[in-house]
Amino acid sequence: MLPQIKTLDEYRQQYQASVDDPQQFWANIGAHFNWQRKWDKVLDWNFQDPSIKWYDGAQLNITENCLDRHLPARADQVAIIWEPNDPKEAARHITYGELHASVQRFANVLLNNGVKKGDRVCIYLPMIPEAAVAMLACARIGAVHSVVFAGFSAQSISDRVNDSGCRMIITADGFYRGEKKFELKGIVAAALQSTPTIEKCIVFNHRNLPVKMEAGRDLWWHEEWQKADAENKAATVEAEDPLFILYTSGSTGKPKGVLHTTAGYMVFAAYTFKNVFQYQEGEVFCCTADIGWVTGHSYIVYGPLLNGATTIMFEGVPTYPDHGRFWELIDKHKVNIFYTAPTAIRSLQAFGEDIFADKDLSSLRVLGSVGEPINEEAWHWYHDNVGKGKCPIVDTWWQTETGGVMISPLAGITPLKPAFATLPLPGVELLLVDEKGNEIKGNGVEGNLCIRHPWPGMARSVYGDHPRFKQTYFSTYPGLYFTGDGCRRDEDGYYRITGRVDDVINVSGHRIGTGELEDAISMHGEVIESAVVAYPHDVKGQAIYAYVICDKHIENKDVLYKDIRDHVTQVIGAFARPDKIQIVPGLPRTRSGKIMRRILRKIAEGDTGNLGDTSTLIDPSVVDTIKAEAIH
Ligand code: PRX
């Protein structure tokens, strides 16, 4: 059994131990897993190259830790509860024994179709248990999964598939989210027109939607299933062999394929799950994230399964068939730990407290929040109405790159402060720096959040582009990992994330790179150039304001706006559609050609009183025009 911190004093001791002797600390945690071969060295690292190796020399298979080792005690315990989009349809309950069998068989499907250890496999599936089976089957044979969120466009799929050279893609006919139908196979077919490395496309028939299968390339999941053997011996994987790639956006360029390796990720996902949520044997855990994001990887699949927990996969949306769906789900499955995003909380808050009237939420013990800063009002609403004042809220700060939770209360142990992620987990050495990289010491201060020592769950590289990994995370402040977030440390030493300090926008917890979005908008035939900034939004946290320069006079602006939005849906996905679009004659540029985003941000925020110094602009008058026509 993995160690679980029980008191605040113990947290402080463990934290100190993890800083004093990280190798010993993580060796002790690592001892609670199944290894095919023990490691030679717990940690070998430098942040210059950067090169990070945890448990080097060890051999293992993460699926033996998620599945096989639980079988003696919990073959009949439910591993995954699947709650479908339509509550009238029956939920599915999959035991550890059944999941183990499915993963073995699907691992053989992969092998039968030419996937080998180290090959990349793209997974583009709805929130169905088969998504977890596909991920684990990849891990079983040592293949690397690259899950692409099922809201991404064909173009985004092919970009990702090509970047990592995926050999296979796994998808489904389609699915419904609320009343909306998503025809995944059609989107994949469009994507596969420009993906030379894809040899096979496996299609799971989820909703009996009509699909066109291409002979020689497309195969039905159920037919391949029939052909495959039942048993599969887990492959031997090196500690630092890649486990998965997950694409994420930064301020510039195309999305990066964040690369996670096996052993360190496993240890960190399991340890953080058990300690942050204070998971107790037999509890039902529900994380409402999508499997296409890191939260789904670490806290729907790996973290819970490594701990032998029961994890819920919810296919639908919080507002279908009505706004009480989350609460109905908690009631129906007697959820003990509920983990969601501030956006969801804020959007449900608007519907008042009546939606709880006939729901029994007494099973709840812990609530969690992730993905964006939670404002105090939403925090109190969540605490008082959902948690009935008795459930601690763990506001968990972390990133795709960190693999697992980095700053968070330990449920019921760390005294809470609304809107604060509170304290770092053991093994997480934070510091705040100023613009020049000088450490800001003491309490009651604010700065850029950095990390000075590796933790096991950290990303190891950007797939196929290690220099970009170094450039993005380790070069702003040499010797430190830079998170891209601003952060306050208050008088009590508690951390509060203030948001991104780079050009990354966080819309409803979705991370969107301004550069990537500008590229997409500028690809529209009538747009010459664009600049995108965020402005605060009551529900989504941030919303997108796009300034565009067009190549001719636009008669019907509304048509163009719709067109640009549809274009973004096509290039990236619907979640990246700009909320406001303004046609401008030019952008405020400095003499060196840099766009002054600060000014654009202020205008988008409606704060046009004092725009600060505009004297360095080539043409300050452009600001007046933009201001006069701003959309509020
Ligand atoms: O800005 C921070 C914000 O989300 C970013 C990471 O996004 P992503 O890689 O998509 O991972 C999201 C889920 C782990 C961070 O740089 N963020 C995440 N959690 C919080 C947060 N901001 C404030 N509070 C949080 N709890």
Coordinates of N, CA and C in Angstrom, one line a residue, residues 487-623:
C487 N 2.3 33.9 -9.8 CA 1.8 33.3 -8.6 C 2.1 34.2 -7.4
R488 N 1.2 34.2 -6.4 CA 1.4 34.9 -5.2 C 1.7 34.0 -4.0
R489 N 2.6 34.4 -3.2 CA 2.8 33.6 -1.9 C 2.4 34.5 -0.8
D490 N 1.4 34.2 -0.1 CA 0.8 35.1 0.9 C 1.6 35.0 2.2
E491 N 1.1 35.8 3.2 CA 1.8 35.9 4.5 C 2.0 34.5 5.2
D492 N 1.1 33.6 4.9 CA 1.2 32.2 5.5 C 2.0 31.3 4.6
G493 N 2.6 31.8 3.5 CA 3.4 30.9 2.7 C 2.5 30.1 1.8
Y494 N 1.2 30.4 1.6 CA 0.3 29.7 0.8 C 0.4 30.3 -0.7
Y495 N 0.2 29.4 -1.6 CA 0.4 29.8 -3.0 C -1.0 30.0 -3.7
R496 N -1.1 31.1 -4.5 CA -2.3 31.3 -5.2 C -1.8 31.6 -6.7
I497 N -2.3 30.8 -7.6 CA -1.9 31.0 -9.0 C -2.7 32.2 -9.5
T498 N -2.0 33.1 -10.2 CA -2.7 34.3 -10.7 C -3.0 34.2 -12.2
G499 N -2.5 33.2 -12.9 CA -2.8 33.0 -14.3 C -1.5 33.0 -15.1
R500 N -1.6 32.8 -16.4 CA -0.5 32.7 -17.3 C 0.2 34.1 -17.4
V501 N 1.5 34.1 -17.5 CA 2.2 35.3 -17.8 C 2.7 35.3 -19.2
D502 N 2.4 34.3 -19.9 CA 2.8 34.2 -21.3 C 1.6 34.4 -22.2
D503 N 1.7 34.2 -23.5 CA 0.6 34.4 -24.4 C -0.3 33.1 -24.5
V504 N -0.5 32.5 -23.5 CA -1.4 31.3 -23.5 C -2.8 31.7 -22.9
I505 N -3.8 31.4 -23.5 CA -5.2 31.7 -23.0 C -5.8 30.5 -22.5
N506 N -6.5 30.7 -21.4 CA -7.2 29.5 -20.7 C -8.7 29.7 -20.8
V507 N -9.3 29.1 -21.8 CA -10.8 29.2 -22.0 C -11.4 28.0 -21.4
S508 N -12.2 28.1 -20.4 CA -12.9 27.0 -19.8 C -11.9 25.9 -19.5
G509 N -10.7 26.2 -19.0 CA -9.7 25.2 -18.7 C -9.0 24.6 -19.9
H510 N -9.4 25.1 -21.1 CA -8.7 24.6 -22.3 C -7.6 25.6 -22.6
R511 N -6.4 25.0 -22.8 CA -5.2 25.8 -23.0 C -5.1 26.1 -24.5
I512 N -5.1 27.4 -24.9 CA -5.0 27.8 -26.3 C -3.9 28.8 -26.5
G513 N -3.0 28.5 -27.4 CA -1.9 29.3 -27.7 C -2.3 30.4 -28.7
T514 N -2.0 31.7 -28.3 CA -2.4 32.8 -29.2 C -1.7 32.7 -30.6
G515 N -0.5 32.3 -30.6 CA 0.2 32.2 -31.9 C -0.5 31.2 -32.8
E516 N -0.9 30.1 -32.3 CA -1.5 29.0 -33.0 C -2.9 29.5 -33.5
L517 N -3.6 30.2 -32.7 CA -4.9 30.7 -33.1 C -4.8 31.8 -34.1
E518 N -3.8 32.7 -33.9 CA -3.6 33.7 -34.9 C -3.2 33.1 -36.3
D519 N -2.4 32.1 -36.3 CA -2.1 31.4 -37.5 C -3.3 30.9 -38.2
A520 N -4.2 30.3 -37.4 CA -5.4 29.7 -37.9 C -6.3 30.8 -38.5
I521 N -6.5 31.9 -37.8 CA -7.3 33.0 -38.3 C -6.7 33.6 -39.5
S522 N -5.4 33.8 -39.5 CA -4.8 34.5 -40.7 C -4.8 33.6 -41.9
M523 N -5.1 32.3 -41.8 CA -5.2 31.5 -42.9 C -6.5 31.7 -43.7
H524 N -7.4 32.4 -43.0 CA -8.7 32.7 -43.7 C -8.4 33.6 -44.9
G525 N -9.1 33.4 -46.0 CA -8.8 34.1 -47.2 C -8.8 35.6 -47.1
E526 N -9.7 36.1 -46.3 CA -9.9 37.6 -46.3 C -9.1 38.3 -45.2
V527 N -8.4 37.5 -44.4 CA -7.6 38.1 -43.3 C -6.2 38.2 -43.7
I528 N -5.6 39.4 -43.4 CA -4.2 39.5 -43.7 C -3.4 39.2 -42.4
E529 N -3.9 39.7 -41.3 CA -3.1 39.5 -40.1 C -4.1 39.5 -38.9
S530 N -3.7 38.9 -37.8 CA -4.6 39.0 -36.7 C -3.8 39.0 -35.4
A531 N -4.4 39.5 -34.3 CA -3.8 39.4 -33.0 C -4.9 39.0 -32.0
V532 N -4.6 38.1 -31.2 CA -5.6 37.5 -30.3 C -5.2 37.7 -28.8
V533 N -6.1 38.2 -28.0 CA -5.9 38.3 -26.6 C -7.1 37.8 -25.8
A534 N -6.8 37.7 -24.5 CA -7.9 37.2 -23.6 C -8.6 38.3 -22.9
Y535 N -9.8 38.2 -22.5 CA -10.5 39.1 -21.6 C -11.3 38.3 -20.6
P536 N -11.5 38.8 -19.4 CA -12.1 38.0 -18.3 C -13.6 37.7 -18.7
H537 N -14.0 36.5 -18.4 CA -15.3 36.0 -18.7 C -15.9 35.3 -17.4
D538 N -17.1 35.7 -17.1 CA -17.8 35.2 -15.8 C -17.8 33.7 -15.7
V539 N -18.1 33.0 -16.8 CA -18.2 31.6 -16.7 C -16.9 30.8 -17.2
K540 N -16.4 31.3 -18.4 CA -15.3 30.6 -19.0 C -13.9 31.0 -18.4
G541 N -13.9 31.9 -17.5 CA -12.6 32.4 -16.9 C -12.0 33.4 -17.8
Q542 N -11.7 32.9 -19.0 CA -11.2 33.9 -20.0 C -11.9 33.6 -21.3
A543 N -12.1 34.7 -22.1 CA -12.7 34.5 -23.5 C -11.7 35.1 -24.5
I544 N -12.0 34.9 -25.7 CA -11.0 35.2 -26.8 C -11.5 36.5 -27.6
Y545 N -10.7 37.4 -27.7 CA -10.9 38.7 -28.5 C -9.9 38.7 -29.6
A546 N -10.4 38.7 -30.8 CA -9.5 38.7 -32.0 C -9.6 40.0 -32.8
Y547 N -8.5 40.6 -33.0 CA -8.4 41.8 -33.8 C -7.9 41.3 -35.2
V548 N -8.6 41.6 -36.3 CA -8.2 41.2 -37.6 C -8.1 42.3 -38.6
I549 N -7.1 42.2 -39.4 CA -6.9 43.2 -40.5 C -7.3 42.4 -41.8
C550 N -8.2 43.1 -42.6 CA -8.7 42.4 -43.8 C -8.1 43.0 -45.0
D551 N -8.1 42.3 -46.1 CA -7.4 42.8 -47.3 C -8.4 43.7 -48.2
K552 N -9.6 43.7 -47.8 CA -10.5 44.7 -48.5 C -11.6 45.1 -47.6
H553 N -12.4 46.1 -48.1 CA -13.6 46.5 -47.3 C -14.6 45.4 -47.2
I554 N -15.1 45.2 -46.0 CA -16.0 44.1 -45.7 C -17.4 44.7 -45.7
E555 N -18.3 44.2 -46.6 CA -19.7 44.7 -46.6 C -20.4 44.2 -45.4
N556 N -20.5 42.8 -45.3 CA -21.2 42.2 -44.3 C -20.3 41.6 -43.2
K557 N -20.1 42.4 -42.2 CA -19.2 41.9 -41.2 C -19.6 40.6 -40.5
D558 N -20.9 40.5 -40.2 CA -21.4 39.3 -39.5 C -21.1 38.0 -40.3
V559 N -21.2 38.1 -41.6 CA -20.9 36.9 -42.4 C -19.4 36.6 -42.2
L560 N -18.6 37.6 -42.2 CA -17.1 37.3 -42.1 C -16.8 36.8 -40.7
Y561 N -17.5 37.3 -39.7 CA -17.2 36.8 -38.3 C -17.6 35.4 -38.2
K562 N -18.7 35.0 -38.8 CA -19.2 33.6 -38.7 C -18.2 32.7 -39.4
D563 N -17.8 33.3 -40.6 CA -16.8 32.5 -41.4 C -15.5 32.3 -40.7
I564 N -15.0 33.3 -40.0 CA -13.8 33.1 -39.3 C -13.9 32.1 -38.2
R565 N -15.1 32.2 -37.5 CA -15.3 31.2 -36.4 C -15.3 29.8 -37.0
D566 N -16.1 29.6 -38.1 CA -16.1 28.3 -38.7 C -14.8 27.8 -39.1
H567 N -14.0 28.8 -39.6 CA -12.6 28.4 -40.1 C -11.8 27.9 -38.9
V568 N -11.9 28.6 -37.7 CA -11.1 28.2 -36.6 C -11.6 26.8 -36.1
T569 N -12.9 26.6 -36.2 CA -13.4 25.2 -35.9 C -12.8 24.2 -36.7
Q570 N -12.6 24.5 -38.0 CA -12.0 23.6 -38.9 C -10.6 23.3 -38.7
V571 N -9.8 24.4 -38.4 CA -8.4 24.3 -38.3 C -8.0 23.7 -36.9
I572 N -8.7 24.2 -35.8 CA -8.3 23.8 -34.5 C -9.4 22.9 -33.9
G573 N -10.5 23.6 -33.7 CA -11.7 22.9 -33.0 C -12.6 23.9 -32.5
A574 N -13.8 23.6 -32.2 CA -14.8 24.6 -31.8 C -14.5 25.3 -30.5
F575 N -13.7 24.6 -29.6 CA -13.5 25.3 -28.3 C -12.6 26.5 -28.5
A576 N -11.9 26.7 -29.7 CA -11.0 27.8 -29.8 C -11.6 29.0 -30.6
R577 N -13.0 28.9 -30.8 CA -13.6 30.0 -31.6 C -13.6 31.3 -30.8
P578 N -13.2 32.4 -31.5 CA -13.1 33.7 -30.8 C -14.5 34.1 -30.4
D579 N -14.6 34.7 -29.2 CA -15.9 35.2 -28.8 C -16.2 36.6 -29.4
K580 N -15.2 37.4 -29.5 CA -15.4 38.7 -30.2 C -14.4 38.9 -31.3
I581 N -14.8 39.5 -32.4 CA -13.9 39.7 -33.5 C -14.1 41.2 -33.9
Q582 N -13.0 41.9 -34.0 CA -13.1 43.3 -34.5 C -12.2 43.5 -35.7
I583 N -12.7 44.1 -36.7 CA -11.9 44.4 -37.9 C -11.2 45.7 -37.6
V584 N -9.9 45.7 -37.8 CA -9.1 46.9 -37.4 C -8.2 47.3 -38.7
P585 N -7.9 48.6 -38.7 CA -7.1 49.0 -39.9 C -5.6 48.6 -39.7
G586 N -5.2 48.4 -38.5 CA -3.8 48.1 -38.3 C -3.7 47.6 -36.8
L587 N -2.5 47.2 -36.4 CA -2.3 46.7 -35.1 C -1.2 47.7 -34.4
P588 N -1.3 47.9 -33.1 CA -0.3 48.8 -32.5 C 1.0 48.1 -32.4
R589 N 2.0 48.6 -33.2 CA 3.3 48.0 -33.3 C 4.3 49.0 -32.8
T590 N 5.3 48.4 -32.2 CA 6.5 49.2 -31.8 C 7.4 49.4 -33.0
R591 N 8.4 50.2 -32.9 CA 9.3 50.4 -34.0 C 10.0 49.1 -34.4
S592 N 10.2 48.2 -33.5 CA 10.9 47.0 -33.8 C 9.9 46.0 -34.4
G593 N 8.6 46.4 -34.6 CA 7.7 45.5 -35.2 C 6.8 44.6 -34.3
K594 N 7.1 44.8 -33.0 CA 6.4 43.9 -32.0 C 5.0 44.5 -31.8
I595 N 4.0 43.6 -31.7 CA 2.6 44.0 -31.4 C 2.6 44.3 -29.9
M596 N 2.0 45.4 -29.6 CA 1.9 45.7 -28.1 C 0.6 45.1 -27.6
R597 N 0.7 43.9 -27.2 CA -0.5 43.2 -26.7 C -1.1 43.8 -25.5
R598 N -0.3 44.4 -24.7 CA -0.8 45.0 -23.5 C -1.9 46.0 -23.8
I599 N -1.7 46.7 -24.8 CA -2.8 47.7 -25.2 C -4.0 47.0 -25.7
L600 N -3.8 45.9 -26.5 CA -5.0 45.2 -27.1 C -5.7 44.5 -25.9
R601 N -5.0 44.1 -24.9 CA -5.6 43.4 -23.8 C -6.5 44.4 -23.0
K602 N -5.9 45.6 -22.8 CA -6.7 46.6 -22.1 C -8.0 47.0 -22.8
I603 N -7.9 47.1 -24.1 CA -9.0 47.5 -24.9 C -10.1 46.4 -24.8
A604 N -9.6 45.1 -24.9 CA -10.5 44.0 -24.9 C -11.2 43.9 -23.5
E605 N -10.5 44.3 -22.5 CA -11.0 44.3 -21.1 C -11.9 45.5 -20.9
G606 N -12.0 46.4 -21.8 CA -12.9 47.6 -21.7 C -12.2 48.6 -20.8
D607 N -10.9 48.5 -20.5 CA -10.2 49.4 -19.7 C -9.4 50.3 -20.6
T608 N -10.1 51.3 -21.1 CA -9.4 52.2 -22.1 C -9.0 53.5 -21.6
G609 N -9.3 53.7 -20.3 CA -9.0 55.0 -19.7 C -7.5 55.4 -19.8
N610 N -6.7 54.5 -19.3 CA -5.2 54.8 -19.4 C -4.5 53.6 -20.0
L611 N -4.1 53.8 -21.2 CA -3.4 52.7 -22.0 C -1.9 52.7 -21.8
G612 N -1.5 53.6 -20.9 CA 0.0 53.6 -20.6 C 0.7 54.3 -21.8
D613 N 2.0 54.1 -21.8 CA 2.8 54.8 -22.8 C 2.6 54.2 -24.2
T614 N 2.2 55.1 -25.1 CA 2.0 54.6 -26.5 C 3.0 55.3 -27.4
S615 N 3.9 56.0 -26.8 CA 4.8 56.8 -27.6 C 5.8 56.0 -28.5
T616 N 6.0 54.8 -28.1 CA 7.0 53.9 -28.8 C 6.3 53.3 -30.1
L617 N 5.0 53.5 -30.2 CA 4.3 52.9 -31.4 C 4.6 53.7 -32.7
I618 N 4.6 52.9 -33.7 CA 4.9 53.5 -35.1 C 3.8 54.5 -35.4
D619 N 2.5 54.1 -35.1 CA 1.4 54.9 -35.5 C 0.4 54.9 -34.3
P620 N 0.6 55.8 -33.3 CA -0.3 55.7 -32.2 C -1.8 56.0 -32.5
S621 N -2.1 56.6 -33.7 CA -3.5 56.9 -34.0 C -4.3 55.6 -34.2
V622 N -3.6 54.5 -34.6 CA -4.3 53.3 -34.8 C -5.1 52.8 -33.5
V623 N -4.5 53.2 -32.4 CA -5.1 52.8 -31.1 C -6.4 53.5 -30.9

